[in-house]
């Protein structure tokens, strides 16, 4: 079955660069940069108790992602994994502020990831685009400082196609970030926002109101048909990440991801990995888990991916090309 899932052309819209580098990448970087890494601390297993514990892995990983070369290599590494999963288009997201420890500027960091995307595209038949993340524990001013490169640096615009807000989630907190989200909106940047990962539906309602075109996770909305109808009405896509949600206890059971209900209400959604390395997953495994639990069928997969491509932030010309080549089924 896995071989067949792999062969179906797919896209992925929710994948964190730092959380998705492979153990091989980490070992190579640790050796090249002479940094001692505790590999045990770079991923979690099913004993993980919360999002906070989950996010702890990133501190260890980020020790080796502070140079231009390590950033370029990281994008190529994750694109190679995506290619192995049968992915034809991927958006990789990262928080530039997490890569400044060794003197890189924000622009250096973003430029290095763009170089990585170009290198990866030359090596693999996968289109790679990037999203920059502001962080929920950073101020609006700090997040605006990151977002402004997207409209001030035309050379980056082909590859850096949108913004996100990531990090730990508190109840009813979305309006604390209203200023930086409004900034992104005013500059016509594409916006996806992490929300509804810790059970708070108000965050999802507010994220939609603030202008998100996609919601990172949003799994809590699966228990609220009114909210699901709103997502459908406002044409907002849910970026669902099953294995990550099980580990962070965003859901208790895989059946909580009620795909039959999403299909019935025609709510836009896509299946993603979130963090391949930290979660020890890949996209084939994510689909296999849903197939094994009868939450979808093999025939659903091409359709889900084709429909979700509409919500990708890549330019429309590239999108049309992708549809023509892989998704016109
Ligand atoms: Zn995420």
CSV table of C-alpha atoms and ligand atoms in Angstrom, one decimal:
chain,number,residue,atom,x,y,z
A,1,UNK,CA,0.0,0.0,0.0
A,2,UNK,CA,2.8,2.4,0.9
A,3,UNK,CA,4.3,2.1,-2.5
A,4,UNK,CA,1.1,3.2,-4.1
A,5,UNK,CA,0.6,6.2,-1.8
A,6,UNK,CA,4.2,7.2,-2.6
A,7,UNK,CA,3.4,7.1,-6.4
A,8,UNK,CA,0.5,9.4,-6.2
A,9,UNK,CA,1.6,13.0,-6.9
A,10,UNK,CA,1.1,15.0,-3.7
A,11,UNK,CA,1.7,18.5,-2.3
A,12,UNK,CA,2.5,19.6,1.2
A,13,UNK,CA,1.7,23.0,2.7
A,14,UNK,CA,2.6,22.7,6.4
A,15,UNK,CA,6.2,21.6,7.0
A,16,UNK,CA,8.6,23.3,9.4
A,17,UNK,CA,12.2,23.4,8.1
A,18,UNK,CA,14.0,23.0,11.4
A,19,UNK,CA,11.6,20.3,12.7
A,20,UNK,CA,11.9,18.3,9.4
A,21,UNK,CA,15.7,17.9,8.9
A,22,UNK,CA,16.8,14.3,8.8
A,23,UNK,CA,18.9,12.6,11.5
A,24,UNK,CA,21.6,12.2,8.8
A,25,UNK,CA,21.6,16.0,8.2
A,26,UNK,CA,21.9,16.6,12.0
A,27,UNK,CA,24.8,14.1,12.3
A,28,UNK,CA,26.6,15.6,9.3
A,29,UNK,CA,26.2,19.2,10.5
A,30,UNK,CA,27.2,18.3,14.1
A,31,UNK,CA,30.4,16.8,12.7
A,32,UNK,CA,31.2,19.5,10.2
A,33,UNK,CA,30.6,22.3,12.7
A,34,UNK,CA,32.1,20.4,15.6
A,35,UNK,CA,29.0,20.8,17.8
A,36,UNK,CA,27.9,18.2,20.3
A,37,UNK,CA,24.3,17.3,19.6
A,38,UNK,CA,22.1,15.1,21.9
A,39,UNK,CA,20.2,13.2,19.2
A,40,UNK,CA,17.8,11.9,21.8
A,41,UNK,CA,16.6,15.4,22.3
A,42,UNK,CA,15.9,16.0,18.6
A,43,UNK,CA,12.7,14.0,18.3
A,44,UNK,CA,9.8,12.7,20.4
A,45,UNK,CA,8.0,9.4,20.6
A,46,UNK,CA,4.4,8.7,21.4
A,47,UNK,CA,5.1,9.3,25.1
A,48,UNK,CA,5.3,13.1,24.4
A,49,UNK,CA,2.9,14.8,26.8
A,50,UNK,CA,2.3,18.3,25.3
A,51,UNK,CA,3.0,20.9,22.7
A,52,UNK,CA,5.5,22.5,25.1
A,53,UNK,CA,7.5,19.3,25.5
A,54,UNK,CA,7.3,18.8,21.7
A,55,UNK,CA,8.7,22.3,21.1
A,56,UNK,CA,11.7,21.6,23.3
A,57,UNK,CA,13.3,19.5,20.5
A,58,UNK,CA,13.8,22.6,18.4
A,59,UNK,CA,16.4,24.1,20.8
A,60,UNK,CA,18.7,21.2,20.2
A,61,UNK,CA,18.2,21.1,16.4
A,62,UNK,CA,18.8,24.8,16.1
A,63,UNK,CA,22.3,24.5,17.5
A,64,UNK,CA,23.5,23.4,14.0
A,65,UNK,CA,21.3,25.7,11.9
A,66,UNK,CA,23.1,29.0,12.4
A,67,UNK,CA,25.3,29.2,9.3
A,68,UNK,CA,24.5,30.0,5.6
A,69,UNK,CA,25.7,26.5,4.5
A,70,UNK,CA,23.7,24.7,7.1
A,71,UNK,CA,20.5,26.5,6.0
A,72,UNK,CA,21.1,25.8,2.3
A,73,UNK,CA,21.7,22.1,3.2
A,74,UNK,CA,18.7,21.9,5.4
A,75,UNK,CA,16.3,23.0,2.5
A,76,UNK,CA,17.9,20.5,0.2
A,77,UNK,CA,17.7,17.8,2.9
A,78,UNK,CA,13.9,18.3,3.4
A,79,UNK,CA,13.2,18.6,-0.3
A,80,UNK,CA,15.0,15.3,-0.8
A,81,UNK,CA,12.7,13.7,1.8
A,82,UNK,CA,9.7,15.3,0.1
A,83,UNK,CA,10.8,13.9,-3.3
A,84,UNK,CA,11.0,10.4,-1.8
A,85,UNK,CA,7.4,10.8,-0.6
A,86,UNK,CA,6.2,11.6,-4.1
A,87,UNK,CA,5.6,15.3,-3.3
A,88,UNK,CA,5.7,17.7,-6.3
A,89,UNK,CA,5.1,21.0,-4.5
A,90,UNK,CA,6.1,21.8,-0.9
A,91,UNK,CA,6.0,25.0,1.2
A,92,UNK,CA,8.7,25.0,3.9
A,93,UNK,CA,8.3,27.4,6.8
A,94,UNK,CA,10.9,28.7,9.3
A,95,UNK,CA,11.3,31.5,11.8
A,96,UNK,CA,14.3,33.6,10.6
A,97,UNK,CA,14.9,34.9,14.2
A,98,UNK,CA,15.9,31.4,15.3
A,99,UNK,CA,19.0,31.4,13.1
A,100,UNK,CA,20.8,34.5,14.2
A,101,UNK,CA,23.1,33.1,17.0
A,102,UNK,CA,26.3,33.1,14.9
A,103,UNK,CA,25.9,36.5,13.4
A,104,UNK,CA,23.7,36.0,10.4
A,105,UNK,CA,21.3,38.8,9.7
A,106,UNK,CA,17.6,38.2,9.0
A,107,UNK,CA,18.2,38.9,5.3
A,108,UNK,CA,21.2,36.4,5.3
A,109,UNK,CA,18.9,33.7,6.8
A,110,UNK,CA,16.1,34.2,4.3
A,111,UNK,CA,18.5,34.5,1.4
A,112,UNK,CA,20.2,31.2,2.4
A,113,UNK,CA,16.9,29.4,2.4
A,114,UNK,CA,16.1,30.8,-1.0
A,115,UNK,CA,19.5,29.5,-2.3
A,116,UNK,CA,18.6,26.2,-0.7
A,117,UNK,CA,15.2,26.1,-2.5
A,118,UNK,CA,16.9,26.9,-5.9
A,119,UNK,CA,19.5,24.2,-5.3
A,120,UNK,CA,16.8,21.6,-4.3
A,121,UNK,CA,14.7,22.4,-7.4
A,122,UNK,CA,17.8,21.8,-9.6
A,123,UNK,CA,18.3,18.4,-8.0
A,124,UNK,CA,14.8,17.1,-7.5
A,125,UNK,CA,11.5,17.3,-9.4
A,126,UNK,CA,9.8,19.2,-6.6
A,127,UNK,CA,8.8,22.9,-6.6
A,128,UNK,CA,10.0,24.4,-3.3
A,129,UNK,CA,8.6,27.6,-1.8
A,130,UNK,CA,9.1,29.2,1.6
A,131,UNK,CA,7.0,30.8,4.3
A,132,UNK,CA,8.5,32.9,7.1
A,133,UNK,CA,7.1,32.5,10.6
A,134,UNK,CA,6.7,35.2,13.2
A,135,UNK,CA,6.6,33.7,16.7
A,136,UNK,CA,3.7,34.1,19.2
A,137,UNK,CA,6.2,34.8,22.0
A,138,UNK,CA,7.8,37.6,20.0
A,139,UNK,CA,6.3,41.2,19.9
A,140,UNK,CA,4.4,42.5,17.0
A,141,UNK,CA,7.3,44.8,16.2
A,142,UNK,CA,9.7,41.9,16.0
A,143,UNK,CA,7.4,39.9,13.8
A,144,UNK,CA,6.9,42.9,11.5
A,145,UNK,CA,10.7,43.2,11.3
A,146,UNK,CA,10.7,39.7,9.7
A,147,UNK,CA,7.6,40.1,7.5
A,148,UNK,CA,8.9,43.3,5.9
A,149,UNK,CA,11.5,41.4,3.8
A,150,UNK,CA,8.7,39.9,1.8
A,151,UNK,CA,7.7,43.1,0.2
A,152,UNK,CA,10.9,45.1,0.5
A,153,UNK,CA,13.2,42.6,-1.3
A,154,UNK,CA,11.8,41.8,-4.8
A,155,UNK,CA,14.5,39.3,-5.4
A,156,UNK,CA,13.1,37.0,-2.6
A,157,UNK,CA,9.5,37.2,-3.7
A,158,UNK,CA,9.5,34.3,-6.2
A,159,UNK,CA,10.5,31.9,-3.4
A,160,UNK,CA,9.2,33.4,-0.2
A,161,UNK,CA,5.5,33.3,-0.7
A,162,UNK,CA,3.8,34.0,2.6
A,163,UNK,CA,3.8,34.4,6.4
A,164,UNK,CA,2.8,32.4,9.4
A,165,UNK,CA,2.6,32.7,13.2
A,166,UNK,CA,3.9,29.7,15.1
A,167,UNK,CA,4.8,28.7,18.7
A,168,UNK,CA,2.9,27.7,21.8
A,169,UNK,CA,-0.8,28.5,21.7
A,170,UNK,CA,-2.8,30.2,24.4
A,171,UNK,CA,-6.6,30.4,24.6
A,172,UNK,CA,-8.2,33.5,23.1
A,173,UNK,CA,-4.8,35.1,22.2
A,174,UNK,CA,-5.0,35.8,18.4
A,175,UNK,CA,-5.8,39.5,18.8
A,176,UNK,CA,-2.5,40.0,20.6
A,177,UNK,CA,-0.9,39.6,17.1
A,178,UNK,CA,-3.5,41.7,15.3
A,179,UNK,CA,-0.9,44.4,14.5
A,180,UNK,CA,1.6,42.2,12.7
A,181,UNK,CA,-1.1,40.2,10.9
A,182,UNK,CA,-2.7,43.5,9.8
A,183,UNK,CA,0.8,44.6,8.5
A,184,UNK,CA,1.0,41.4,6.4
A,185,UNK,CA,-2.5,41.9,5.1
A,186,UNK,CA,-1.9,45.6,4.2
A,187,UNK,CA,1.2,44.5,2.2
A,188,UNK,CA,-0.8,41.8,0.4
A,189,UNK,CA,1.2,38.9,1.9
A,190,UNK,CA,-0.3,35.5,1.9
A,191,UNK,CA,-1.2,34.5,5.5
A,192,UNK,CA,-1.5,31.2,7.2
A,193,UNK,CA,-1.8,31.0,11.0
A,194,UNK,CA,-1.3,28.3,13.5
A,195,UNK,CA,-4.6,28.0,15.5
A,196,UNK,CA,-6.8,25.4,17.1
A,197,UNK,CA,-3.9,23.2,18.0
A,198,UNK,CA,-4.6,23.3,21.7
A,199,UNK,CA,-8.4,23.1,21.8
A,200,UNK,CA,-9.3,26.7,21.4
A,201,UNK,CA,-11.8,27.4,18.7
A,202,UNK,CA,-11.9,31.1,19.3
A,203,UNK,CA,-8.4,31.3,18.0
A,204,UNK,CA,-9.6,29.7,14.7
A,205,UNK,CA,-12.5,32.1,14.4
A,206,UNK,CA,-10.2,35.0,15.1
A,207,UNK,CA,-7.5,33.8,12.7
A,208,UNK,CA,-10.1,33.8,9.9
A,209,UNK,CA,-11.4,37.2,10.9
A,210,UNK,CA,-7.8,38.6,10.9
A,211,UNK,CA,-7.3,37.4,7.3
A,212,UNK,CA,-5.8,33.9,7.4
A,213,UNK,CA,-6.3,32.0,4.1
A,214,UNK,CA,-5.2,28.8,5.7
A,215,UNK,CA,-5.2,27.5,9.3
A,216,UNK,CA,-2.2,25.5,10.7
A,217,UNK,CA,-3.8,22.5,12.3
A,218,UNK,CA,-7.2,23.8,13.4
A,219,UNK,CA,-8.1,20.3,14.6
A,220,UNK,CA,-10.2,21.7,17.4
A,221,UNK,CA,-12.7,22.9,14.7
A,222,UNK,CA,-13.6,19.3,13.9
A,223,UNK,CA,-15.8,19.3,17.0
A,224,UNK,CA,-17.7,22.5,15.9
A,225,UNK,CA,-19.8,22.1,12.8
A,226,UNK,CA,-20.6,25.9,12.8
A,227,UNK,CA,-16.9,26.6,12.6
A,228,UNK,CA,-16.5,24.0,9.8
A,229,UNK,CA,-19.3,25.7,7.9
A,230,UNK,CA,-17.5,29.0,8.3
A,231,UNK,CA,-14.2,27.6,7.0
A,232,UNK,CA,-16.2,26.3,4.0
A,233,UNK,CA,-18.0,29.6,3.5
A,234,UNK,CA,-14.8,31.7,3.8
A,235,UNK,CA,-12.9,29.3,1.7
A,236,UNK,CA,-10.1,28.7,4.3
A,237,UNK,CA,-8.1,25.5,4.2
A,238,UNK,CA,-7.2,23.4,7.2
A,239,UNK,CA,-3.6,22.2,7.2
A,240,UNK,CA,-4.0,18.9,9.1
A,241,UNK,CA,-1.0,17.1,10.6
A,242,UNK,CA,-2.2,13.8,12.1
A,243,UNK,CA,0.9,12.3,13.8
A,244,UNK,CA,2.1,15.6,15.2
A,245,UNK,CA,-1.4,16.2,16.6
A,246,UNK,CA,-1.4,12.8,18.3
A,247,UNK,CA,2.0,13.5,19.9
A,248,UNK,CA,1.2,17.0,21.2
A,249,UNK,CA,-2.2,15.7,22.5
A,250,UNK,CA,-4.1,18.1,20.2
A,251,UNK,CA,-6.1,15.0,19.5
A,252,UNK,CA,-6.5,11.9,21.7
A,253,UNK,CA,-7.3,9.5,18.9
A,254,UNK,CA,-6.7,9.4,15.2
A,255,UNK,CA,-10.5,9.1,14.6
A,256,UNK,CA,-10.8,12.6,16.0
A,257,UNK,CA,-9.6,13.7,12.5
A,258,UNK,CA,-13.0,13.2,11.0
A,259,UNK,CA,-12.2,13.3,7.4
A,260,UNK,CA,-15.6,11.8,6.3
A,261,UNK,CA,-17.2,14.9,8.0
A,262,UNK,CA,-14.8,17.3,6.2
A,263,UNK,CA,-15.6,15.6,2.9
A,264,UNK,CA,-19.4,15.7,3.7
A,265,UNK,CA,-19.3,19.5,4.5
A,266,UNK,CA,-16.8,20.1,1.7
A,267,UNK,CA,-14.3,21.9,4.0
A,268,UNK,CA,-11.0,22.5,2.3
A,269,UNK,CA,-8.2,20.5,3.9
A,270,UNK,CA,-4.8,18.9,3.3
A,271,UNK,CA,-2.7,16.2,5.0
A,272,UNK,CA,0.8,17.4,6.1
A,273,UNK,CA,3.7,16.2,8.2
A,274,UNK,CA,4.4,19.4,10.4
A,275,UNK,CA,7.8,18.1,11.5
A,276,UNK,CA,9.2,15.1,9.8
A,277,UNK,CA,12.3,14.8,12.1
A,278,UNK,CA,10.8,15.8,15.4
A,279,UNK,CA,7.7,13.6,14.9
A,280,UNK,CA,9.6,10.8,13.1
A,281,UNK,CA,7.2,10.8,10.2
A,282,UNK,CA,6.9,11.3,6.5
A,283,UNK,CA,3.9,12.1,4.2
A,284,UNK,CA,3.4,8.4,3.1
A,285,UNK,CA,3.2,7.4,6.8
A,286,UNK,CA,0.6,10.1,7.5
A,287,UNK,CA,-1.7,8.9,4.7
A,288,UNK,CA,-1.1,5.3,5.6
A,289,UNK,CA,-2.3,6.0,9.1
A,290,UNK,CA,-5.5,7.5,7.8
A,291,UNK,CA,-6.0,4.7,5.3
A,292,UNK,CA,-5.5,2.0,8.0
A,293,UNK,CA,-8.1,3.7,10.1
A,294,UNK,CA,-10.6,3.9,7.2
A,295,UNK,CA,-10.6,7.7,7.4
A,296,UNK,CA,-10.0,8.0,3.7
A,297,UNK,CA,-9.5,5.8,0.6
A,298,UNK,CA,-6.7,5.6,-1.8
A,299,UNK,CA,-8.9,7.2,-4.4
A,300,UNK,CA,-9.4,10.2,-2.1
A,301,UNK,CA,-5.7,11.1,-2.2
A,302,UNK,CA,-5.4,12.6,-5.7
A,303,UNK,CA,-8.6,14.5,-5.3
A,304,UNK,CA,-7.6,16.0,-1.9
A,305,UNK,CA,-4.2,17.1,-3.3
A,306,UNK,CA,-5.7,18.6,-6.5
A,307,UNK,CA,-8.2,20.6,-4.5
A,308,UNK,CA,-5.6,21.8,-2.0
A,309,UNK,CA,-3.3,23.1,-4.7
A,310,UNK,CA,-5.7,26.0,-5.1
A,311,UNK,CA,-4.7,27.2,-1.6
A,312,UNK,CA,-0.9,27.0,-2.3
A,313,UNK,CA,0.8,30.4,-2.1
A,314,UNK,CA,2.9,29.9,-5.2
A,315,UNK,CA,2.3,32.2,-8.3
A,316,UNK,CA,-0.6,31.2,-10.5
A,317,UNK,CA,1.6,30.4,-13.5
A,318,UNK,CA,3.6,27.8,-11.6
A,319,UNK,CA,0.4,26.5,-10.1
A,320,UNK,CA,-1.1,26.0,-13.5
A,321,UNK,CA,2.0,24.2,-14.7
A,322,UNK,CA,1.8,21.9,-11.6
A,323,UNK,CA,-1.9,21.1,-12.3
A,324,UNK,CA,-1.2,20.4,-16.0
A,325,UNK,CA,1.8,18.1,-15.2
A,326,UNK,CA,0.7,16.2,-12.1
A,327,UNK,CA,-2.9,16.9,-11.0
A,328,UNK,CA,-5.1,17.1,-14.0
A,329,UNK,CA,-6.6,13.7,-13.2
B,1,LIG,ZN1,3.2,23.7,12.6
